[in-house]
Every structure is written in structure tokens, then in C-alpha cells.
Amino acid sequence: MVEDESKFNSPLLHQAVMLAGSAFIAQEVAIGAGFSSRKALRRTLFERAKLLYEFETENDAYTQIQALLLMTHWHGSDVGHKDPIYWFDLAYSTAERVGLLGSLELGSFSHKHRLWWCLYVRDRILSLGFRRPLRIPNSDVTMSLLESTKYYSSELYHELVLLMLGEASAMLKWENQERMMLLFIQEIKLAHCVGVIVDRIKGGDELDHTAMPEMRGLTSQVNETLSELHDCSMLHLLPGSAVTIIGIILEASLPDLKVSDKIVRQQAMSNLYACEEAAGHLLQTYPAAEIVISKVQNARGHLLGLVTT
């Protein structure tokens, strides 16, 4: 890939990686590259990847899955635009077609293991964000499969790759790779918990009213975290999954706008403003944040009597 461009023989994956990476560049960099905004740059990269996929330029199924997963991180608002669920379903159906899950060996941790776990985690995030049933059943996860992550070993990178990345090459050092893998394992475990919750919600289980104080405490903690990130000018660095979390916090706070307790109402309103501000920072990178902003404005309109039902 470094010494011979022909080794990087997937234009589809290349554009998808560029799309994912563009979420973390400064607005000034996008404008300097000739685009009106970071959002415009990401839209262009997504459209390129979309065309390359639709014209079947990539034959390798595993490369297709990687690219499709990365494409789920773009959610435009254009007419006729296909949402992330569409691209995920394509990725998952491709994985089923090639028997990805059945090919995983318990005594090792290969690229296929990593790919399947990425599918698994993304499925849970999309289920929360779009309120749709899980595509990958919880029964597909076994502790023995999860324990296969202990066979992970860090990779060695060409010195030219490290030189090209500059200061960012520190993330490819052995100790940082090990740390990131540990974080990913915890994310997998958290995703499993999310899957159980989604199943219960879809099963019609109602929320225990005794859990309301705990839920309010959690929404308050998220509010504080968003405030700290704002003070550090880091809100724009939140990943796409943050839009899902912000949306959940927003909806969890809406019922409290109508309670008689003044303190609870004030906290709910504070949560709304925090969600709106965070969504505003993410809008250029993740257009789906516009949905959160719209819900906040609608809730505020109801409170002020500007919107009637």
C-alpha cells in the first residue's frame, strides 16, 4: 500500500475509509480542500463510495463488508437518501452469504473475528438509534467466542506508514494497540447488554417507575459530561454513536418537562439545551443530528404554546 499503490486495490474501501476519517478533520481543512464545509466533503466521499459499490467495483465480500460498515456512519437528509440501516443490512446479508460467523475459530483472533464483532456492535447502535429489532440475535454470542479476543496480537506497521502519520503514529504503538483492544472488548460487552435491553423493549416490557430517579441521575451525568466537553472545545470530536445517545437522553427528559417538581423540570430543560448544543456541534459531521435539534425546538415550542397538538 505504501511502496506500491497496486497493493491497495480497493477504491471502494479507500473512499469508505476517507469518509470515516473525514469526521475528525477541522472545518478549515475541508474548506482549504475546496469544499464549502466538512459536511459537503463527507457527502462527496459518501457519494463516491456509494457509486463504487453500486457499480460492483469490489468483488471481495469481506472488503465489501468493511466498506459498507463505514458507510453506515453517514446519514444524509437528501430526498431518496438511503439511511444507515440499508447499508448495514447489505453488510450483514453479505456476511451471512459467506458464512462469516460459522467460519470463526475459537482458538484464534483473526481479521474475520474483528469484522464480525464490528457488525455486532454496529447492529446494537443502530437498533437503539432507529428503534428497530436486532438483526444479529443475542443467541449468536457465546462467552467462548468473546474469549477468543485474548488471542489478539498487535500488528507491525511499515516505517513509512508511521512517518506519514506523524504524531498520530503513537496510536499504532504496541501498548496503545493493546489498550484500544481492551476498550473494544468492553464495547462488545456493553453492546451485548444493549442488545438485551432492546429485546426487552421490543417484547413490551414497561419501565419500572422506581427506576425513574436513577434514569434522571444518568441523564444528569450525561449533561455534565457534555458541558465538560464543551468547556474543552471537544464536542465536535464525539463519534457518530453520540447522536444516538443524545437522542435517547433528549427523549428520556421530555416527560419531566410536565411534572410538578420545579427542580426536575429545570433539570429536564437543562438537558434539552445541552442536547441541542451538542447536536449543533455534530451537525456538520453527522447530519442525523438535525433530528435531535428539530425535536428540541418542537419541545420548546410546546412549552411556549407555539405548537399545538
XYZ file of C-alpha atoms in Angstrom:
309
model
C 0.000 0.000 0.000
C 2.885 2.362 0.771
C 5.519 1.314 -1.747
C 3.174 0.008 -4.413
C -0.238 1.596 -4.922
C -1.419 -1.511 -6.750
C -1.429 -3.325 -3.409
C -4.261 -1.083 -2.292
C -6.598 -2.444 -4.922
C -9.970 -1.437 -3.496
C -11.148 2.047 -4.484
C -14.388 1.295 -2.614
C -12.656 0.676 0.712
C -10.352 3.624 0.105
C -13.275 6.041 -0.259
C -15.095 4.489 2.720
C -12.019 4.911 4.925
C -11.688 8.511 3.736
C -15.350 9.044 4.626
C -14.857 7.697 8.141
C -11.666 9.659 8.704
C -13.148 12.922 7.414
C -15.351 13.069 10.506
C -12.331 14.132 12.533
C -10.753 16.799 10.377
C -11.043 20.521 11.107
C -13.591 22.572 9.201
C -10.738 24.732 7.890
C -9.077 21.708 6.305
C -12.245 20.825 4.377
C -12.625 24.406 3.161
C -8.944 24.500 2.205
C -9.518 21.379 0.085
C -12.124 23.240 -1.957
C -15.320 22.218 -0.170
C -17.843 24.583 1.398
C -17.824 22.649 4.665
C -16.839 19.370 6.310
C -20.386 18.176 5.691
C -20.015 18.824 1.945
C -16.722 16.931 1.905
C -18.262 13.943 3.664
C -21.250 13.946 1.321
C -18.893 13.829 -1.663
C -16.871 10.963 -0.202
C -20.046 9.046 0.608
C -21.423 9.504 -2.910
C -18.148 8.227 -4.352
C -18.235 5.125 -2.156
C -21.913 4.590 -2.979
C -21.274 4.694 -6.728
C -18.284 2.373 -6.448
C -20.402 -0.148 -4.531
C -23.398 0.092 -6.854
C -21.184 -0.386 -9.911
C -19.771 -3.573 -8.299
C -16.139 -2.487 -8.462
C -15.249 -4.693 -5.466
C -15.521 -8.483 -5.703
C -14.170 -9.478 -2.284
C -17.055 -9.988 0.146
C -15.027 -9.170 3.260
C -13.838 -5.902 1.756
C -17.445 -5.095 0.850
C -18.499 -5.670 4.466
C -15.790 -3.324 5.755
C -16.755 -0.578 3.334
C -20.489 -0.942 3.963
C -19.979 -0.726 7.726
C -18.030 2.501 7.295
C -20.766 3.863 5.026
C -23.320 3.454 7.840
C -21.635 6.423 9.532
C -23.200 8.825 7.038
C -26.856 9.749 7.321
C -27.840 12.447 4.871
C -31.141 14.287 4.638
C -31.447 14.372 0.851
C -34.631 13.147 -0.831
C -34.342 9.462 -1.675
C -31.299 9.031 0.561
C -30.820 5.533 1.958
C -30.318 5.508 5.731
C -27.557 3.640 7.649
C -29.850 0.645 8.222
C -29.921 -0.005 4.462
C -26.123 -0.172 4.263
C -25.881 -2.257 7.421
C -28.402 -4.765 6.091
C -26.294 -5.116 2.954
C -23.198 -5.703 5.090
C -24.939 -8.270 7.291
C -26.546 -10.133 4.380
C -23.118 -10.325 2.733
C -21.657 -11.717 5.967
C -24.414 -14.336 6.096
C -23.855 -15.247 2.457
C -20.165 -16.015 3.005
C -20.801 -17.708 6.383
C -18.713 -15.249 8.407
C -19.967 -16.326 11.842
C -19.594 -20.022 11.098
C -16.026 -19.543 9.916
C -14.769 -18.073 13.193
C -12.323 -20.313 15.051
C -12.387 -20.249 18.848
C -8.639 -20.632 19.337
C -7.596 -17.574 17.392
C -8.432 -13.937 16.729
C -8.301 -13.068 13.067
C -9.441 -10.234 10.825
C -12.723 -12.118 10.433
C -13.291 -12.038 14.197
C -12.751 -8.300 14.257
C -15.112 -7.828 11.316
C -17.891 -9.860 12.903
C -17.651 -8.001 16.224
C -17.825 -4.683 14.346
C -21.055 -5.897 12.746
C -22.370 -6.947 16.139
C -21.640 -3.621 17.861
C -22.952 -1.534 14.957
C -26.189 -3.556 14.940
C -26.859 -2.610 18.575
C -26.115 1.075 17.996
C -28.454 1.244 15.007
C -31.189 -0.646 16.870
C -31.108 1.993 19.592
C -30.961 4.912 17.206
C -33.632 3.747 14.757
C -35.820 1.707 17.133
C -35.722 -1.405 15.031
C -35.297 -5.054 16.086
C -31.835 -6.565 16.304
C -30.541 -8.192 13.137
C -27.977 -10.317 14.993
C -29.700 -12.347 17.747
C -28.222 -12.298 21.241
C -28.025 -16.079 20.995
C -25.263 -15.705 18.382
C -22.889 -14.566 21.129
C -21.148 -17.084 23.355
C -18.555 -16.459 26.039
C -16.171 -18.808 24.253
C -16.407 -16.612 21.160
C -15.794 -13.495 23.224
C -12.846 -15.142 24.960
C -11.204 -15.569 21.565
C -10.232 -11.890 21.843
C -7.429 -12.914 24.226
C -5.589 -14.291 21.186
C -5.339 -10.792 19.711
C -1.826 -9.629 18.893
C -0.747 -6.178 17.753
C 0.465 -5.604 14.200
C 3.754 -4.187 12.986
C 3.493 -1.268 10.573
C 5.846 -0.176 7.826
C 8.100 2.677 8.933
C 6.843 4.810 6.044
C 3.294 4.483 7.414
C 4.473 5.689 10.827
C 6.372 8.572 9.234
C 3.348 9.608 7.193
C 1.106 9.676 10.266
C 3.485 11.907 12.228
C 2.433 12.373 15.869
C -0.661 10.225 15.281
C 1.625 7.203 14.755
C 1.769 6.897 18.548
C -1.641 5.182 18.345
C -0.018 2.312 16.433
C 2.487 1.539 19.173
C 2.104 -1.864 20.783
C 0.881 -0.594 24.156
C -1.726 1.676 22.550
C -2.976 -1.105 20.290
C -3.371 -3.328 23.351
C -5.231 -0.551 25.171
C -7.579 0.018 22.228
C -8.278 -3.692 22.022
C -9.231 -3.771 25.702
C -11.592 -0.849 25.113
C -13.113 -2.646 22.136
C -13.711 -5.776 24.222
C -15.554 -3.665 26.797
C -17.574 -2.086 23.989
C -18.567 -5.570 22.822
C -19.744 -6.462 26.338
C -21.666 -3.193 26.577
C -23.231 -3.877 23.177
C -24.420 -7.249 24.463
C -26.138 -5.513 27.395
C -27.728 -3.057 24.977
C -29.000 -5.984 22.908
C -30.707 -7.500 25.944
C -32.353 -4.139 26.717
C -33.537 -3.721 23.119
C -35.068 -7.207 23.199
C -36.930 -6.372 26.408
C -38.238 -3.110 24.984
C -39.424 -4.823 21.796
C -41.003 -7.503 23.970
C -43.277 -4.901 25.549
C -41.646 -4.740 28.980
C -42.550 -1.486 30.674
C -40.112 0.670 32.569
C -40.367 0.272 36.337
C -41.343 3.657 37.787
C -38.933 3.062 40.658
C -36.132 3.347 38.080
C -37.069 6.949 37.185
C -34.774 8.597 39.782
C -31.862 6.507 38.511
C -32.676 7.457 34.919
C -32.750 11.132 35.877
C -29.388 10.727 37.539
C -27.930 9.179 34.387
C -29.292 11.924 32.131
C -27.825 14.495 34.514
C -24.416 12.803 34.309
C -24.523 12.871 30.512
C -25.439 16.566 30.698
C -22.393 17.223 32.892
C -20.149 15.277 30.506
C -21.409 17.314 27.551
C -20.723 20.515 29.485
C -17.169 19.402 30.244
C -16.564 18.537 26.589
C -17.913 21.946 25.596
C -15.558 23.689 28.013
C -12.654 21.762 26.439
C -13.896 22.553 22.887
C -14.155 18.828 22.169
C -17.853 18.357 21.381
C -17.147 18.132 17.650
C -14.858 15.145 18.270
C -17.685 12.920 19.538
C -18.284 9.817 17.368
C -21.435 9.219 15.353
C -22.882 6.962 18.075
C -23.062 10.072 20.285
C -26.017 11.291 18.203
C -27.909 8.161 19.256
C -27.066 8.687 22.933
C -28.008 12.372 22.788
C -31.338 11.444 21.200
C -32.049 8.933 23.976
C -31.200 11.487 26.688
C -33.472 14.005 24.981
C -36.441 11.646 24.882
C -35.835 10.492 28.447
C -36.018 14.134 29.552
C -39.196 15.092 27.686
C -41.699 13.589 30.194
C -40.034 15.529 33.027
C -40.943 18.825 31.359
C -44.529 18.268 32.523
C -44.001 17.151 36.132
C -44.944 19.367 39.062
C -41.497 19.306 40.672
C -39.788 22.551 39.646
C -36.241 21.214 40.143
C -36.951 18.172 37.947
C -38.412 20.436 35.248
C -35.375 22.723 35.338
C -33.029 19.759 35.038
C -35.017 18.426 32.079
C -34.817 21.815 30.370
C -31.080 21.937 31.040
C -30.768 18.509 29.416
C -32.640 19.780 26.362
C -30.315 22.736 25.912
C -27.238 20.509 26.381
C -28.531 18.051 23.763
C -29.296 20.863 21.324
C -25.856 22.409 21.728
C -24.052 19.073 21.313
C -26.160 18.213 18.251
C -25.325 21.602 16.773
C -21.605 20.864 17.031
C -22.089 17.438 15.416
C -24.353 18.633 12.606
C -21.562 19.334 10.119
C -20.178 15.836 10.595
C -23.321 13.795 11.244
C -26.448 15.208 9.518
C -28.636 12.918 11.662
C -28.042 15.398 14.495
C -30.596 17.601 12.761
C -33.302 15.248 14.052
C -32.253 15.965 17.653
C -32.288 19.726 17.055
C -35.742 19.510 15.486
C -37.115 17.574 18.482
C -35.680 20.103 20.937
C -37.204 23.012 19.012
C -40.545 21.210 18.856
C -40.485 20.534 22.625
C -39.637 24.171 23.308
C -42.488 25.226 21.040
C -44.931 23.102 23.034
C -43.756 24.647 26.299
C -44.150 28.169 24.945
C -47.516 27.399 23.392
C -46.166 27.921 19.872
C -47.003 24.374 18.828
C -50.367 22.709 19.353
C -51.249 19.048 19.108
